Every structure is written in structure tokens, then in C-alpha cells.
Amino acid sequence: MKLNVHHLGLQEYEPIWQAMQKFTDERDKNTEDQIWLLQHPKIFTLGKAGKQEHLLNTGNIPVVKVDRGGQVTYHAPGQLVVYLLLDLNRLGIGVRELVTCLENALINTLSEYGISAKSKREAPGVYVEGRKIAALGLRVRRGYCFHGLALNVGMDLEPFARINPCGYEGLEITQITDLADDVDFDLVGQCLLSHLKQQLKYSELVDSIKL
């Protein structure tokens, strides 16, 4: 199986969200899977189970309520966002196994930068000494998943203090550039892609035309 890769650069959140929904609604068992790598301008997103009480002081940063799982998180330039538009039935995996694959790919990517990271079964995502470095939020419809993960590479972390990240009061946030030297954003993306390919058992990655 091949996985088509779109490198989309900096994109507004809502048009990309709508594009994911449209792709998922229109796809069928013959549609090839896609993965989108991008960054978003500053925005808070509140998942389906998200509670307003976890929005502490959002200020002038927009808040969008979306259809993924999870609570509230923050996106901004310098964070690598990876959206996975996958046929889980064709892959032969369920949501729990998908989450494990994503977490393992992130952990293996971070290890290449000398960063020791772990997952927590009770709180999806990836952590470094208790501080969260990557968040996960997925939606599955008719066996097809969309949304995905966000890895903090080199961004302004201050707005995370304006929320209870992922619904956890006092949860500390970190990023790769605070833990490693000589970090190139694009190379982080390539490294993560390689580990995602391995974890999800795709035969090849194909760079496709941008949206």
C-alpha cells in the first residue's frame, strides 16, 4: 500500500478541516490514503468532549469547536501538524492500535534527537519527563479516520498557559527546540513520515500535488 503525502505549508485551520471532512465523505474503498503535513496560524481548537471551563484566558486568539476527539489544544506556526486520512479497515487496525502506532512514531522520531519520550495509556499523546510534547485527536467515520497529531517543534508556548491543555490543569508543555540543538523543521517532518510509514506498514510514501 502506498501513502500519498501532501506538504501544505501554513494553512488556515477551518478550510483544511472542511477539506478533510469532504475527502472523508467522498472516499470509498478504492481511494488511496493521504497524509497532510502543515502548520496553522494561532488558534485554539476544542474537541467534541471539550469543556468551556478549560478555556482560561484565550484573549485575541480564535477558538473553534471541532469534531475530533479530545479536549482543547493550541496550534501555531512552529508546530508540525499531521493529518491522517486513512482507511482503517484496509489497514486492519482499530482506533486504539492506530493511537499506539502514532505515539510510537513520535517517540521514535524524538529519540533521533536524543529525546527520551513516553506515552500514557490514560492520556493519549507523548510526554517528556511529564511535559507534553505532542497531542493526538482523531475522528473515525465509516471506518475512515481524519484529524491526527500535533508535534511541538519550535513555537511560542505561552498560549498553552491560557488553557488547560487537553483538559489537564497545570499540564506543562515542551518542544523539540528546548531539548535539542540544530533542529530543522522540515527534517523533523521527514523523520516523522519515515516512522509513520514503518509503524503503519505502508510500502511507500508518494509526494503528491498540493491541495
Coordinates of C-alpha atoms in Angstrom, one line a residue:
M1 CA 0.0 0.0 0.0
K2 CA 1.2 3.5 -0.7
L3 CA 0.5 6.6 1.3
N4 CA 0.2 9.9 -0.6
V5 CA 1.9 12.8 1.2
H6 CA 0.8 16.5 0.8
H7 CA 3.2 19.2 2.1
L8 CA 0.8 22.1 2.6
G9 CA 2.8 24.8 4.5
L10 CA 1.0 27.4 6.5
Q11 CA -2.8 27.0 6.2
E12 CA -5.8 28.5 7.9
Y13 CA -7.5 25.9 10.2
E14 CA -11.1 25.9 9.0
P15 CA -10.6 25.4 5.3
I16 CA -8.3 22.4 6.0
W17 CA -10.8 21.0 8.4
Q18 CA -13.6 21.3 5.8
A19 CA -11.3 19.7 3.2
M20 CA -10.7 16.7 5.5
Q21 CA -14.4 16.3 6.0
K22 CA -15.1 16.5 2.3
F23 CA -12.4 14.0 1.4
T24 CA -13.6 11.5 4.1
D25 CA -17.3 11.9 3.0
E26 CA -16.4 11.3 -0.7
R27 CA -13.9 8.5 -0.4
D28 CA -14.5 4.8 -0.9
K29 CA -12.6 1.5 -0.5
N30 CA -10.6 2.3 -3.6
T31 CA -9.4 5.7 -2.5
E32 CA -5.8 5.9 -1.6
D33 CA -4.8 7.1 1.8
Q34 CA -3.3 10.5 2.3
I35 CA -1.3 12.3 4.9
W36 CA -1.1 16.1 5.2
L37 CA 1.8 18.0 6.8
L38 CA 1.2 21.6 7.6
Q39 CA 1.2 24.4 10.1
H40 CA -1.7 26.6 11.3
P41 CA -1.8 30.2 12.4
K42 CA -2.6 30.8 16.1
I43 CA -5.8 29.0 17.1
F44 CA -7.3 27.0 19.9
T45 CA -9.4 24.0 19.0
L46 CA -12.0 22.4 21.3
G47 CA -12.8 18.7 20.6
K48 CA -16.2 17.1 20.8
A49 CA -15.8 16.4 24.5
G50 CA -14.3 19.8 25.1
K51 CA -15.4 21.8 28.1
Q52 CA -15.5 25.6 28.1
E53 CA -14.0 25.6 31.6
H54 CA -10.7 24.6 30.1
L55 CA -10.5 27.9 28.2
L56 CA -9.0 30.1 30.8
N57 CA -8.0 33.3 29.0
T58 CA -7.8 32.9 25.3
G59 CA -7.5 36.7 24.6
N60 CA -7.5 37.5 20.9
I61 CA -6.7 34.0 19.7
P62 CA -9.7 32.4 18.0
V63 CA -11.4 29.3 19.4
V64 CA -13.0 26.8 17.1
K65 CA -15.2 23.8 18.2
V66 CA -14.4 20.8 16.1
D67 CA -15.4 17.2 15.5
R68 CA -12.3 15.4 16.7
G69 CA -11.9 13.6 19.9
G70 CA -10.2 15.1 22.9
Q71 CA -10.4 18.4 24.8
V72 CA -8.7 21.8 24.0
T73 CA -5.3 22.3 22.3
Y74 CA -3.4 25.1 20.7
H75 CA -1.9 25.3 17.2
A76 CA 0.6 27.9 15.9
P77 CA 3.5 28.3 13.5
G78 CA 6.4 26.2 14.6
Q79 CA 4.2 23.2 15.4
L80 CA 4.1 20.3 13.0
V81 CA 0.5 19.2 12.3
V82 CA 0.0 15.9 10.6
Y83 CA -3.5 14.9 9.4
L84 CA -4.0 11.2 8.6
L85 CA -6.8 10.3 6.2
L86 CA -6.7 6.6 6.4
D87 CA -8.9 3.5 5.7
L88 CA -8.6 1.7 9.0
N89 CA -10.4 -1.4 7.6
R90 CA -7.9 -1.7 4.8
L91 CA -5.0 -1.3 7.3
G92 CA -6.6 -3.9 9.5
I93 CA -6.4 -1.8 12.7
G94 CA -8.7 -0.2 15.2
V95 CA -8.5 3.2 16.8
R96 CA -6.5 2.0 19.9
E97 CA -3.9 0.4 17.7
L98 CA -3.7 3.5 15.5
V99 CA -3.1 5.7 18.5
T100 CA -0.3 3.3 19.6
C101 CA 1.2 3.5 16.1
L102 CA 1.2 7.3 16.1
E103 CA 2.6 7.5 19.6
N104 CA 5.4 5.1 18.7
A105 CA 6.2 7.0 15.6
L106 CA 6.5 10.2 17.6
I107 CA 8.6 8.5 20.3
N108 CA 11.0 7.1 17.7
T109 CA 11.3 10.5 16.0
L110 CA 12.1 12.2 19.2
S111 CA 14.7 9.5 20.0
E112 CA 16.6 10.6 16.9
Y113 CA 17.1 14.0 18.5
G114 CA 18.3 12.4 21.8
I115 CA 15.0 13.0 23.5
S116 CA 13.5 10.2 25.7
A117 CA 9.7 10.3 25.4
K118 CA 6.9 8.2 26.6
S119 CA 3.1 7.7 26.1
K120 CA 0.4 7.4 28.7
R121 CA -2.5 5.0 28.0
E122 CA -4.8 7.0 30.2
A123 CA -3.9 10.3 28.5
P124 CA -3.1 9.9 24.7
G125 CA -0.1 11.9 23.5
V126 CA 3.6 11.9 24.0
Y127 CA 5.4 13.2 27.1
V128 CA 9.0 14.1 28.1
E129 CA 9.5 13.9 31.8
G130 CA 5.8 14.6 32.4
R131 CA 5.6 17.5 30.0
K132 CA 3.5 17.1 26.9
I133 CA 5.3 17.5 23.5
A134 CA 2.7 16.0 21.1
A135 CA -1.1 15.8 21.1
L136 CA -3.4 13.4 19.4
G137 CA -7.0 14.0 18.3
L138 CA -8.8 11.7 15.8
R139 CA -12.3 11.2 14.3
V140 CA -13.4 8.0 12.6
R141 CA -16.4 7.9 10.2
R142 CA -17.4 4.8 8.3
G143 CA -14.0 3.2 9.1
Y144 CA -12.1 6.2 7.8
C145 CA -10.1 8.4 10.1
F146 CA -9.2 12.0 9.8
H147 CA -7.6 14.7 12.0
G148 CA -4.3 13.5 13.6
L149 CA -1.4 14.8 15.7
A150 CA 0.5 17.9 16.5
L151 CA 4.2 17.9 17.5
N152 CA 5.7 21.0 19.1
V153 CA 8.9 21.7 17.2
G154 CA 9.9 25.4 17.8
M155 CA 6.9 27.7 18.7
D156 CA 5.7 30.2 21.2
L157 CA 4.4 28.1 24.0
E158 CA 2.9 30.9 26.1
P159 CA -0.7 30.5 24.8
F160 CA -0.8 27.0 26.3
A161 CA -0.9 28.7 29.7
R162 CA -4.2 30.2 28.6
I163 CA -5.9 26.8 28.6
N164 CA -5.9 23.5 30.5
P165 CA -4.1 21.6 27.7
C166 CA -6.0 18.5 26.8
G167 CA -8.2 19.2 29.8
Y168 CA -5.4 18.8 32.4
E169 CA -4.9 21.7 34.8
G170 CA -1.3 22.7 35.2
L171 CA 0.0 20.4 32.5
E172 CA 3.4 21.6 31.3
I173 CA 4.2 21.8 27.6
T174 CA 7.6 21.4 25.9
Q175 CA 9.0 21.3 22.4
I176 CA 12.0 19.9 20.5
T177 CA 14.0 23.1 20.2
D178 CA 14.0 23.4 24.1
L179 CA 15.5 19.9 24.3
A180 CA 17.8 19.5 21.3
D181 CA 20.2 21.6 19.1
D182 CA 20.3 22.1 15.4
V183 CA 16.6 21.4 14.8
D184 CA 15.3 21.8 11.2
F185 CA 11.5 21.9 11.0
D186 CA 11.3 20.2 7.6
L187 CA 13.7 17.4 8.6
V188 CA 11.6 16.7 11.7
G189 CA 8.7 16.2 9.3
Q190 CA 10.6 13.9 7.1
C191 CA 11.8 11.9 10.1
L192 CA 8.2 11.5 11.4
L193 CA 7.0 10.5 8.0
S194 CA 9.5 7.7 7.9
H195 CA 8.5 6.4 11.3
L196 CA 4.8 6.7 10.4
K197 CA 5.4 4.6 7.3
Q198 CA 7.1 2.0 9.3
Q199 CA 4.5 1.8 12.1
L200 CA 1.5 1.8 9.7
K201 CA 3.3 -0.7 7.4
Y202 CA 2.9 1.3 4.1
S203 CA 5.1 0.1 1.3
E204 CA 5.9 3.6 0.0
L205 CA 5.4 7.3 0.5
V206 CA 4.5 9.3 -2.5
D207 CA 4.8 13.1 -2.6
S208 CA 1.6 14.3 -4.3
I209 CA 0.3 17.5 -5.7
K210 CA -0.6 20.1 -3.1
L211 CA -4.3 20.8 -2.5

